[in-house]
Structures are given as C-alpha cells and as structure tokens.
Short mmCIF file of C-alpha atoms and ligand atoms in Angstrom, two decimals:
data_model
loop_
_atom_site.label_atom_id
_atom_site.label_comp_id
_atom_site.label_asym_id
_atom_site.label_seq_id
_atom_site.Cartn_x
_atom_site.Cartn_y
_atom_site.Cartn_z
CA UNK U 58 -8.27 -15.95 25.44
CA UNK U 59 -8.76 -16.90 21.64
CA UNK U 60 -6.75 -19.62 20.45
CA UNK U 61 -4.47 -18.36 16.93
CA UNK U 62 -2.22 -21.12 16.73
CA UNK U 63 -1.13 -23.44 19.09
CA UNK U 64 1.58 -26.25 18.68
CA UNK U 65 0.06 -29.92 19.33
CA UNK U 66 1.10 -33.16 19.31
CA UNK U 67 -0.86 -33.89 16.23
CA UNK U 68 0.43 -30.67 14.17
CA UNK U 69 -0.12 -27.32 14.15
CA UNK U 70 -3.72 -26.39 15.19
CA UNK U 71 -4.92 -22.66 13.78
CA UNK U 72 -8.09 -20.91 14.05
CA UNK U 73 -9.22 -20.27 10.00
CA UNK U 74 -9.99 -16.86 10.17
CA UNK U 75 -11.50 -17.03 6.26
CA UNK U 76 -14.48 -18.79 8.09
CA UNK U 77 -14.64 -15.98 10.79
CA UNK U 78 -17.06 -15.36 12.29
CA UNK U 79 -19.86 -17.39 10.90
CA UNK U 80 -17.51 -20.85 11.74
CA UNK U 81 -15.16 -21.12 14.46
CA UNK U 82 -13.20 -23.88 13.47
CA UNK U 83 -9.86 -25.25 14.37
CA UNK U 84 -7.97 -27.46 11.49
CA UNK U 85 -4.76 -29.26 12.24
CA UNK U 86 -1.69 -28.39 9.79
CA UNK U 87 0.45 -31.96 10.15
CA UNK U 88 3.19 -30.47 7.39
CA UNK U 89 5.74 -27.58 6.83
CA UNK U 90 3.93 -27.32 3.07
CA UNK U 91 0.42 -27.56 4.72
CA UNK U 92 0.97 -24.41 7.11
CA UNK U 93 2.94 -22.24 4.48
CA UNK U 94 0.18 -22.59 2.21
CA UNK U 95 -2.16 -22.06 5.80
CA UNK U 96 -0.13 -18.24 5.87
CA UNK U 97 -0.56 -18.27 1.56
CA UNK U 98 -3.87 -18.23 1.76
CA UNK U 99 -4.64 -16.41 5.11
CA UNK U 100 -6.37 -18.78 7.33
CA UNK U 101 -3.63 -17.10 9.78
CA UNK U 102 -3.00 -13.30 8.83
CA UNK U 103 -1.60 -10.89 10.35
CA UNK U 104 2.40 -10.18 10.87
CA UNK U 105 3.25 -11.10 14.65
CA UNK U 106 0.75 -14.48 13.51
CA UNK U 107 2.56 -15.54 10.59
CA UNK U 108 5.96 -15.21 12.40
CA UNK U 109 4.41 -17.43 14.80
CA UNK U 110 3.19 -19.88 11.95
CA UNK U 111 6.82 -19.85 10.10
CA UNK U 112 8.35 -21.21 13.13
CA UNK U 113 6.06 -23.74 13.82
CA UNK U 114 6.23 -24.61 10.43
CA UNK U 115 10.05 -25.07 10.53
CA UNK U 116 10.11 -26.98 13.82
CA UNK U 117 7.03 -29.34 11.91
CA UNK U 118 9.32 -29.78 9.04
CA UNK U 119 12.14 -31.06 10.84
CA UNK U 120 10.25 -32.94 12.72
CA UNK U 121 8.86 -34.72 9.35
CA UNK U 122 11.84 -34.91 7.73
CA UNK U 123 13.59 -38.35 6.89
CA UNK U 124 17.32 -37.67 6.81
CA UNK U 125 19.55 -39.63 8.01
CA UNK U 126 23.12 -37.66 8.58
CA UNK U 127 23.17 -33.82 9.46
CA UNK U 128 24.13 -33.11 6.21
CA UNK U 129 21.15 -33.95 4.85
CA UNK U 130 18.97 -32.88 8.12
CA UNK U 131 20.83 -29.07 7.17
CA UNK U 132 19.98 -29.38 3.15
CA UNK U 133 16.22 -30.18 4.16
CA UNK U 134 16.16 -27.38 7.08
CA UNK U 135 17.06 -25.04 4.22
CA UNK U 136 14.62 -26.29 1.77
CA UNK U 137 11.85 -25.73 4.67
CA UNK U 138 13.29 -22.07 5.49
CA UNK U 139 13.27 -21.44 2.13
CA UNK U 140 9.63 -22.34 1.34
CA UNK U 141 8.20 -20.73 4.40
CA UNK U 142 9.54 -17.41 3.48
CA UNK U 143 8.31 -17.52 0.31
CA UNK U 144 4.67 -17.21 1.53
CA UNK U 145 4.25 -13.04 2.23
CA UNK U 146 6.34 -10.60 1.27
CA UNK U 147 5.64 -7.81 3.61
CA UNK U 148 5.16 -8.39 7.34
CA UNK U 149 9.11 -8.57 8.60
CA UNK U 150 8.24 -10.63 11.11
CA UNK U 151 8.44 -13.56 9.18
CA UNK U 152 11.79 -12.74 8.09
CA UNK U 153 12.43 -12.42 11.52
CA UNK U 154 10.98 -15.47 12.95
CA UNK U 155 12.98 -17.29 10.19
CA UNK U 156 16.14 -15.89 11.08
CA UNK U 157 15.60 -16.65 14.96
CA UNK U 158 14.96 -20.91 13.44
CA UNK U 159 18.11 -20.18 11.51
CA UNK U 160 20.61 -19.21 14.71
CA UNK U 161 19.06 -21.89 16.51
CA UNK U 162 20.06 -24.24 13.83
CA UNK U 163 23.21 -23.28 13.05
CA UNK U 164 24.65 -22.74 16.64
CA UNK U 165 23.36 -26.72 17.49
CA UNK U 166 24.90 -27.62 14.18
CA UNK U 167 27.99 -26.25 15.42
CA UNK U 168 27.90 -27.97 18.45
CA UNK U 169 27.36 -31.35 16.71
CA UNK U 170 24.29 -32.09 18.48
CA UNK U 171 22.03 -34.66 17.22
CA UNK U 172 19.29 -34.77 14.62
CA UNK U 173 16.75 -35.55 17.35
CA UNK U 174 18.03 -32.67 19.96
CA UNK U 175 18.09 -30.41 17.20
CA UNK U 176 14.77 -30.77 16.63
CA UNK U 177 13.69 -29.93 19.90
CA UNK U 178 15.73 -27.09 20.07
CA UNK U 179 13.41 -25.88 16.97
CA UNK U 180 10.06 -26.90 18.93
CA UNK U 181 11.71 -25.03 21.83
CA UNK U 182 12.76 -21.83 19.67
CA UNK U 183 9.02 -21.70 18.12
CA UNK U 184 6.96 -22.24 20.87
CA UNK U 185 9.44 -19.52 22.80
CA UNK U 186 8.36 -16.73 20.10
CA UNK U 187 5.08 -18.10 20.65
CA UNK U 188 5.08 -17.37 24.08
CA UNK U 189 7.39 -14.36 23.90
CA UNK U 190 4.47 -12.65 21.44
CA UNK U 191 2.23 -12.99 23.90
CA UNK U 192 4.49 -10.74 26.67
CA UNK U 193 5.06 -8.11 24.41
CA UNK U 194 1.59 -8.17 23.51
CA UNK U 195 1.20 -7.10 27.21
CA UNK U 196 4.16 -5.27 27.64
CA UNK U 197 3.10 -2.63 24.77
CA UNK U 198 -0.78 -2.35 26.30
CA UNK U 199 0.56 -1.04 29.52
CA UNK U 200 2.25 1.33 27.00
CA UNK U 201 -0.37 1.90 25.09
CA UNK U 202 -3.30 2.49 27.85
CA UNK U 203 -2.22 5.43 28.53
CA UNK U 204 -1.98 7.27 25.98
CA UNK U 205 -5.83 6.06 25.62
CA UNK U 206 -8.17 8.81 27.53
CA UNK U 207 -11.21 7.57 29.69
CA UNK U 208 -13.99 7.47 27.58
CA UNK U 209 -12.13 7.20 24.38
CA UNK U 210 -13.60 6.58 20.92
CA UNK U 211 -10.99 4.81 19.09
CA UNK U 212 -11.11 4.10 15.34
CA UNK U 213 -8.91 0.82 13.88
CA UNK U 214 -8.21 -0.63 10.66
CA UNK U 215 -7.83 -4.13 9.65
CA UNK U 216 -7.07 -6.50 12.62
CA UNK U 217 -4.37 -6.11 14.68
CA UNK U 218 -5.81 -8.11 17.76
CA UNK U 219 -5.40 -11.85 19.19
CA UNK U 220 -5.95 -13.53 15.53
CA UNK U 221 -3.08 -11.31 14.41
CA UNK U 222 -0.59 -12.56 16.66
CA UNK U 223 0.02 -15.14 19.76
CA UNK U 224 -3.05 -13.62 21.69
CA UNK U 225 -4.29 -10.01 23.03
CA UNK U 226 -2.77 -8.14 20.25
CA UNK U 227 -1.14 -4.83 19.38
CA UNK U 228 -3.68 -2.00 18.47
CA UNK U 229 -6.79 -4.25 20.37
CA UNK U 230 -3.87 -5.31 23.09
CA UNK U 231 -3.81 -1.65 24.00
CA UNK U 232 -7.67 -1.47 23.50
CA UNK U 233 -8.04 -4.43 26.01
CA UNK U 234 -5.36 -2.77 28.12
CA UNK U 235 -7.16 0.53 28.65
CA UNK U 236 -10.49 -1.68 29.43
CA UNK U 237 -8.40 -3.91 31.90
CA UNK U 238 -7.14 -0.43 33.62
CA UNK U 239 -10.74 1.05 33.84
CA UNK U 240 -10.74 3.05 30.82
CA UNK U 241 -14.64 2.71 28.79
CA UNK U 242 -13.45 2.54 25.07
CA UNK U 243 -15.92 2.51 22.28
CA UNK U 244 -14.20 1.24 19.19
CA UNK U 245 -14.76 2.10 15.00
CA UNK U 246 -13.58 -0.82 12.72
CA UNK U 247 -12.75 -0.30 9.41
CA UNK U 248 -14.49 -3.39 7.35
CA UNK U 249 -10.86 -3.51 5.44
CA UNK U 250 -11.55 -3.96 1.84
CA UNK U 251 -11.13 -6.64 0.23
CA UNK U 252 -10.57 -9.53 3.09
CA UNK U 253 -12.62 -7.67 5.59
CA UNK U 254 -10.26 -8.37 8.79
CA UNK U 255 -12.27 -5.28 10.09
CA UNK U 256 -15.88 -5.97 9.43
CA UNK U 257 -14.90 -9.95 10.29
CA UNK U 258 -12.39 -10.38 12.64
CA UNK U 259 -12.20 -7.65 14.61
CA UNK U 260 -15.56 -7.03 15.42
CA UNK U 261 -16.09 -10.79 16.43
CA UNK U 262 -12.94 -10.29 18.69
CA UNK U 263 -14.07 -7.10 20.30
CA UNK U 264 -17.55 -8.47 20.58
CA UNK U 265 -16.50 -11.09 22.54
CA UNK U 266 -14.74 -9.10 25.22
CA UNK U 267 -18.00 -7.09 25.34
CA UNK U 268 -15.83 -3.64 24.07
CA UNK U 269 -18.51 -1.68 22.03
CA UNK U 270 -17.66 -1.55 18.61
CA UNK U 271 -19.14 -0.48 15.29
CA UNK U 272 -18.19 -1.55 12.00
CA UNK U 273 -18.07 1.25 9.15
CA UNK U 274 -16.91 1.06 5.63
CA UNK U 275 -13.66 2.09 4.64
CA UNK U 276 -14.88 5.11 2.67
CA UNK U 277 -17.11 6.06 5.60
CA UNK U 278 -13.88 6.77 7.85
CA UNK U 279 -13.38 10.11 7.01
CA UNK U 280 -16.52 11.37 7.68
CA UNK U 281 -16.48 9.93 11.22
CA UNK U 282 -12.86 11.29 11.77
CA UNK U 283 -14.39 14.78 10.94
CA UNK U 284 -17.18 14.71 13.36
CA UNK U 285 -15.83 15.07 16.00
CA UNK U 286 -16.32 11.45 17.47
CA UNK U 287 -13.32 10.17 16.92
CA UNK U 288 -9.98 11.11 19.73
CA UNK U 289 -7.26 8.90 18.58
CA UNK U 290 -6.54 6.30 16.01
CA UNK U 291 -4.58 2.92 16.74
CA UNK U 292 -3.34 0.49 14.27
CA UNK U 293 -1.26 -2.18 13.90
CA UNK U 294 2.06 -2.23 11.59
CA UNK U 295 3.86 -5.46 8.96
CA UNK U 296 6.55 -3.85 9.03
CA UNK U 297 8.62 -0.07 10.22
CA UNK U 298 11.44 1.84 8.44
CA UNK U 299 14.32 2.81 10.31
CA UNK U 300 12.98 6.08 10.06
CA UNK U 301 9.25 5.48 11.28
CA UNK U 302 7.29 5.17 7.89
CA UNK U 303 4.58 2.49 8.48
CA UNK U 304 3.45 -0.63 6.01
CA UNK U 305 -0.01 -1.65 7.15
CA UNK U 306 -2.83 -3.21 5.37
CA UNK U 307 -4.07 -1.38 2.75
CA UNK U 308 -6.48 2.06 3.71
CA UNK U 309 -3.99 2.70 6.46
CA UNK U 310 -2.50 5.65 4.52
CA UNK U 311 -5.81 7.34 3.55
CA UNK U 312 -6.56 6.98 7.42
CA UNK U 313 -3.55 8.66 9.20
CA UNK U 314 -4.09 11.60 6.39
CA UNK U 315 -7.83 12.32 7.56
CA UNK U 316 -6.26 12.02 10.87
CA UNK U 317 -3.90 14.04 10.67
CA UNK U 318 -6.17 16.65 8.83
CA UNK U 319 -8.30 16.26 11.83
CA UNK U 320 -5.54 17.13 14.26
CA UNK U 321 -6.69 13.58 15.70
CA UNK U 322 -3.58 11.62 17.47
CA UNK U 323 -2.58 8.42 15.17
CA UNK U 324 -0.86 5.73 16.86
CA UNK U 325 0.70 2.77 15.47
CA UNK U 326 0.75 -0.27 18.34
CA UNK U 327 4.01 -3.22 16.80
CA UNK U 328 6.55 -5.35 18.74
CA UNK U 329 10.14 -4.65 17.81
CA UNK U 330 9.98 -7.47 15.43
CA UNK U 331 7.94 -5.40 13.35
CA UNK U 332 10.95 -2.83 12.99
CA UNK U 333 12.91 -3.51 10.04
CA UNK U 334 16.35 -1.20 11.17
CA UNK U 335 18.20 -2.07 7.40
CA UNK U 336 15.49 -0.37 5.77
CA UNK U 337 15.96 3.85 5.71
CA UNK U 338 12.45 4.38 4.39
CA UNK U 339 9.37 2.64 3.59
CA UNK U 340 9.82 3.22 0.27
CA UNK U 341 12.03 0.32 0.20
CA UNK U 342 8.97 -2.13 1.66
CA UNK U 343 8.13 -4.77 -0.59
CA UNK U 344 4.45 -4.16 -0.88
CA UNK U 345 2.36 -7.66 -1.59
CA UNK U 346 -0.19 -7.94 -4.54
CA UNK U 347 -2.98 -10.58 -4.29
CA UNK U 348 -5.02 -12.38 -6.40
CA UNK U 349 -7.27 -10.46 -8.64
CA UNK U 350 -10.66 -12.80 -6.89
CA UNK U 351 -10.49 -11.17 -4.03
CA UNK U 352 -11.31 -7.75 -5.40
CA UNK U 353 -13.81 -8.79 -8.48
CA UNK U 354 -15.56 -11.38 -6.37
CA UNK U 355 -17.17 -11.79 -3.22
CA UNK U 356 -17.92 -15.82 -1.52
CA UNK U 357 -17.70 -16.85 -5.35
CA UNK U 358 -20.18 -14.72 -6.79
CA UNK U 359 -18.59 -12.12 -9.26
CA UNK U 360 -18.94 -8.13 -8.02
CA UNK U 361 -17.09 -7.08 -11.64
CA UNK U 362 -17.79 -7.16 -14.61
CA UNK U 363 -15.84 -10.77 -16.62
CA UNK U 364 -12.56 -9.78 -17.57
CA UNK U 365 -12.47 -5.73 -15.84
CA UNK U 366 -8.77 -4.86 -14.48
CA UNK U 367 -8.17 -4.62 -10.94
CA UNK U 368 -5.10 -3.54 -8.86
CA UNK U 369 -4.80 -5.27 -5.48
CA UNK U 370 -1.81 -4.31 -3.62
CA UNK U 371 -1.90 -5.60 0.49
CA UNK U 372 -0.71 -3.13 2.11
CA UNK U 373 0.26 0.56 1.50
CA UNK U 374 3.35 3.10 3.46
CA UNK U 375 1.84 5.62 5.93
CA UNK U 376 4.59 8.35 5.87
CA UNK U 377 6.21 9.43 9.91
CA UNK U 378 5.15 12.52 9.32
CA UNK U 379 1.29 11.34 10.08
CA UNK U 380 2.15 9.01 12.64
CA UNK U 381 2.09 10.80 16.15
CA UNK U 382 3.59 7.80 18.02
CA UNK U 383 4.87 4.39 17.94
CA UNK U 384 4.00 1.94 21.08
CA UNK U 385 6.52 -0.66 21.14
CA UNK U 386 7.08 -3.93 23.51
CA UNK U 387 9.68 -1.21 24.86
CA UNK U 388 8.56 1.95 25.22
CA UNK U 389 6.69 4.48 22.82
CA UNK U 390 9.17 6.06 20.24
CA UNK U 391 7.96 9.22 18.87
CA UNK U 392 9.87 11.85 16.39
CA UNK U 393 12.54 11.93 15.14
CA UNK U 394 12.22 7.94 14.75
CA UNK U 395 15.14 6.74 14.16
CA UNK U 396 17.25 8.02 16.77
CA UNK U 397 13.67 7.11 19.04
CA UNK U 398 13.64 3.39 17.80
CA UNK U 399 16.90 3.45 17.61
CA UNK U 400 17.51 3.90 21.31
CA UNK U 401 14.40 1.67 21.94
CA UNK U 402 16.57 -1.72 20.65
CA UNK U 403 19.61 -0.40 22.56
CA UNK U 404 17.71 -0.04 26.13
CA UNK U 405 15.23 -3.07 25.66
CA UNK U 406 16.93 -5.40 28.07
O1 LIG S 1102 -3.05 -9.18 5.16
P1 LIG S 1102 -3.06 -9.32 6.66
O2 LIG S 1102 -4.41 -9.59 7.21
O3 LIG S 1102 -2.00 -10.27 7.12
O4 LIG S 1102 -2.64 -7.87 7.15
C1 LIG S 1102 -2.62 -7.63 8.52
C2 LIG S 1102 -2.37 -6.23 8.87
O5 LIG S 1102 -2.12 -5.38 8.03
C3 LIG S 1102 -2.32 -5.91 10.34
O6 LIG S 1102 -2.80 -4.63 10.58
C4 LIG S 1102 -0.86 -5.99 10.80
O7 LIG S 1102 -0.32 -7.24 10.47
C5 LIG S 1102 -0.73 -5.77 12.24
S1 LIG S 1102 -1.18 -7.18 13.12
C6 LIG S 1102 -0.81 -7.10 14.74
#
C-alpha cells in the first residue's frame, strides 16, 4: 500500500507528491510550521490527506511546544490550530480534522490532565483519523463496486486515490474495490490542469496496481465521453453542500455536464467528513485561488507571455442536478440529497 503520511518518531514522514512520479521520496516534517507549509504548497494534496496532515501537525506542535502551565500549553494549542487552518480554504476536512484536535483538547483540559497526557491524547486523536480514513476508504469501495459494471471504462479527474487520503482512496478506492471483487476496469485520467494530479499521480498509482489506465487532456474529455467508451464517471469531492452540490478540483464541473449530456452515470466517491451539513448550497464554498506560476509556467520555464493575466481558482461547484450518486463511508445517498445525506449521518453507527 503507498505510504501518504505516516506519524514517526522523528516527525511527520510524507510522500512529496510535487516530485511524483519521476522521484519517490519521503521527507520528514519535525514542526507544526514545517507540515502546514507541507499542505501550503501541496507536497500532500488532496482533502481526506490534508485532514490527516492538520492533525498530525497539531499533535507535532504540542509535542514541540515549551510551556510550562496549561495555560500557556492552551494559548500555544490555539496558535497551532490557528495556523494549520489557515493553509486551504476548501477541502472541509481540514476544518474537520481541526475540530476533532479541538474536543480532544478541551475535554482533557477539563479534566485537568497533564501537559504530557494531553499530548498523547493528540498523537492518539491523529493517528485515530489516520487510521479511521483508511476504513472508510474501504467501507465506501464495497459501496462503490457495485455500482461499477464488469468490464467498466471509468473516466476520473484529478486524484482522489491513496496520495489523497490515509491509503486506497475514494474514487480509485472504489476502482481498486471493483478490481479486488473481480470486476476488469480500464480507467481515463484527466491530466488536471495546472498541478497535473491526473497525468502525475494518478496514473503512477493506478500503474502500480497494474489497473489499465490512460491519461488524456482535460479538453480531450468530452470527446471520449461522447464515444461511446466511457460507462460511468467517479470522482472524488473537498467538500458537499447539505444539499448535494459538489466542490472538486477544478474541470470537475465541465465533466459531470458532458456526462450528463451523455446520459453517462456520474458518481462522486467522499467520506462523511467531506459533507459540510451548515452549508445549504455550494454556492456558499469558499473556492481557493493559487498562485499565478502555476498556470503561466511549467518546471520554471515560462508557458505565457511576461506579465499576461491569469485566473487560477482550485476547485469549481458541480451542481446535484449532474451528480447521479454520492458513495459515502455509509451508504450511497442519491436525490433529493439532503434528506439522503441527511439520513446517512443519522444511521451511520
Ligand atoms: O488541490 P488538491 O490536489 O488538494 O485537490 C484534490 C481534489 O480536488 C480531489 O479530487 C479531492 O480532494 C478528493 S480526494 C479523495
């Protein structure tokens, strides 16, 4: 299984995925700073991931930190909290993964425990959503499979596999799912302009489970949705509306309308932690804009002309209406959403 992020004794050890797939390499991350600007600048990507990341972050920070009386062990737990989710905007998990450090916290805090069994209750809390990833990873795949048909051609966008989260995945978790139950799945990725999580990431993970897959461009997805080829799309989700609209990385949107025009199923594969319930509509998503580089150059060298504009939003909103099902950790929700996903947090346990 590939190795995203694992907690160490010497820090926080995380795949770089810039470096994929031409270096594998595995840097350590000894400090809360060093891993939030690890998510900043997207050695880890992808939402369930950079939950992952924020909590081990946290638990490092604490771990580092020098007070002396709880008072001060609570003002520098805030600072860390603070800086950590100040690193991406969209993905909810984050938020999420915060929040989870945060209850932890405050209920020892409450209970007067000490600054040193506080801080394993943090390593404890982060390597549990670690590990908890990793089940609903699993959980949604036996979902997910079968909705997939035996000899399937799927098409993807972006990454949404092991690098993306704890291991196996959401959209390639159900991908590896089908394979695991017999299924043969031949698999289109989307190269994902501008970071190329398609062209990079998620053919190197797919290669190396031996599932066929061939990378297109993103403007060559439409055609291949038209021929013919194509019988269902899967991809991965930052964050759900109460009422099912989906942020993904950006080219999502223009892919679930081909889809759709194509009367070709579109599923989107997220853990509950991906479900943002205070938000009616993704209209209220706060959509992230990167730097300007990654669109006007490529490894350094400059694509645009000096000085050209450039927009460069993350992520864009895939309206329900497109989206024929959502595959969940606990079940598959499909319209209306938000009674579906609704009733999908009430029955989980
Ligand atoms: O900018 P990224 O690479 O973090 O964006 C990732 C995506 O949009 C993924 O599709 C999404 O997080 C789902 S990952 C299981």
């Amino acid at each position: 299984m590939i190795r995203t992020i694992e907690w160490t004794d010497e820090g926080v050890v995380m795949i770089d995925q810039r470096r994929l797939p031409a270096h594998e390499l595995y840097p350590v991350f000894k400090t809360h700073e060093e891993v939030a600007k690890a998510i900043e600048e997207m050695v880890i990507r992808g939402a369930p991931a950079i939950g992952v990341a924020a909590a081990m972050g946290i638990a490092l920070g604490m771990q580092n930190s020098r007070a002396t009386s709880l008072d001060e062990f609570a003002r520098d737990f805030h600072n860390v909290c603070e800086r950590l989710s100040a690193t991406r905007p969209t993905a909810v998990n984050l938020f999420w993964a915060v929040e989870r450090m945060r209850w932890v916290f405050n209920h020892a805090r409450r209970e007067a425990s000490a600054i040193d069994a506080i801080r394993k209750q943090l390593v404890d809390e982060a390597l549990a959503i670690h590990r908890e990833d990793i089940e609903a990873n699993r959980r949604m795949g036996r979902f997910g499979a079968e909705l997939i048909p035996d000899n399937a051609t799927v098409l993807t966008h972006c990454n949404a596999g092991a690098l993306a989260t704890a291991g196996f995945g959401t959209a390639l978790g159900v991908i590896r799912a089908a394979v695991e139950a017999g299924k043969r799945v031949r698999v289109y990725a989307d190269e994902t302009r501008p970071f190329l999580q398609g062209a990079r990431l998620t053919a190197w993970e797919l290669a190396k489970d031996n599932i066929p897959v061939t990378v297109i461009t993103d403007s060559m997805a439409g055609h291949i949705l038209k021929s013919g080829e194509v019988d269902c799309v899967i991809v991965g989700a930052d964050r759900i509306a109460a009422n099912g609209d989906v942020a993904n990385k950006i080219g999502t949107y223009m892919v679930a309308v081909a889809a759709h025009e194509n009367n070709i199923p579109f599923y989107v594969a997220a853990p509950l932690s991906t479900v943002d319930l205070s938000l009616n509509s993704g209209d209220l998503i706060p959509i992230e804009s990167r730097a300007d580089e990654e669109v006007t150059h490529f490894r350094g060298e400059p694509i645009t002309p000096e000085g050209v504009k450039v927009a460069n939003p993350a992520f864009d909103v895939t309206p329900h209406r497109y989206i024929s099902a959502i595959i969940t950790d606990a079940g598959v929700a499909r319209e209306p959403y938000d009674t579906s996903l609704n009733a999908l947090f009430e029955n989980r346990n």
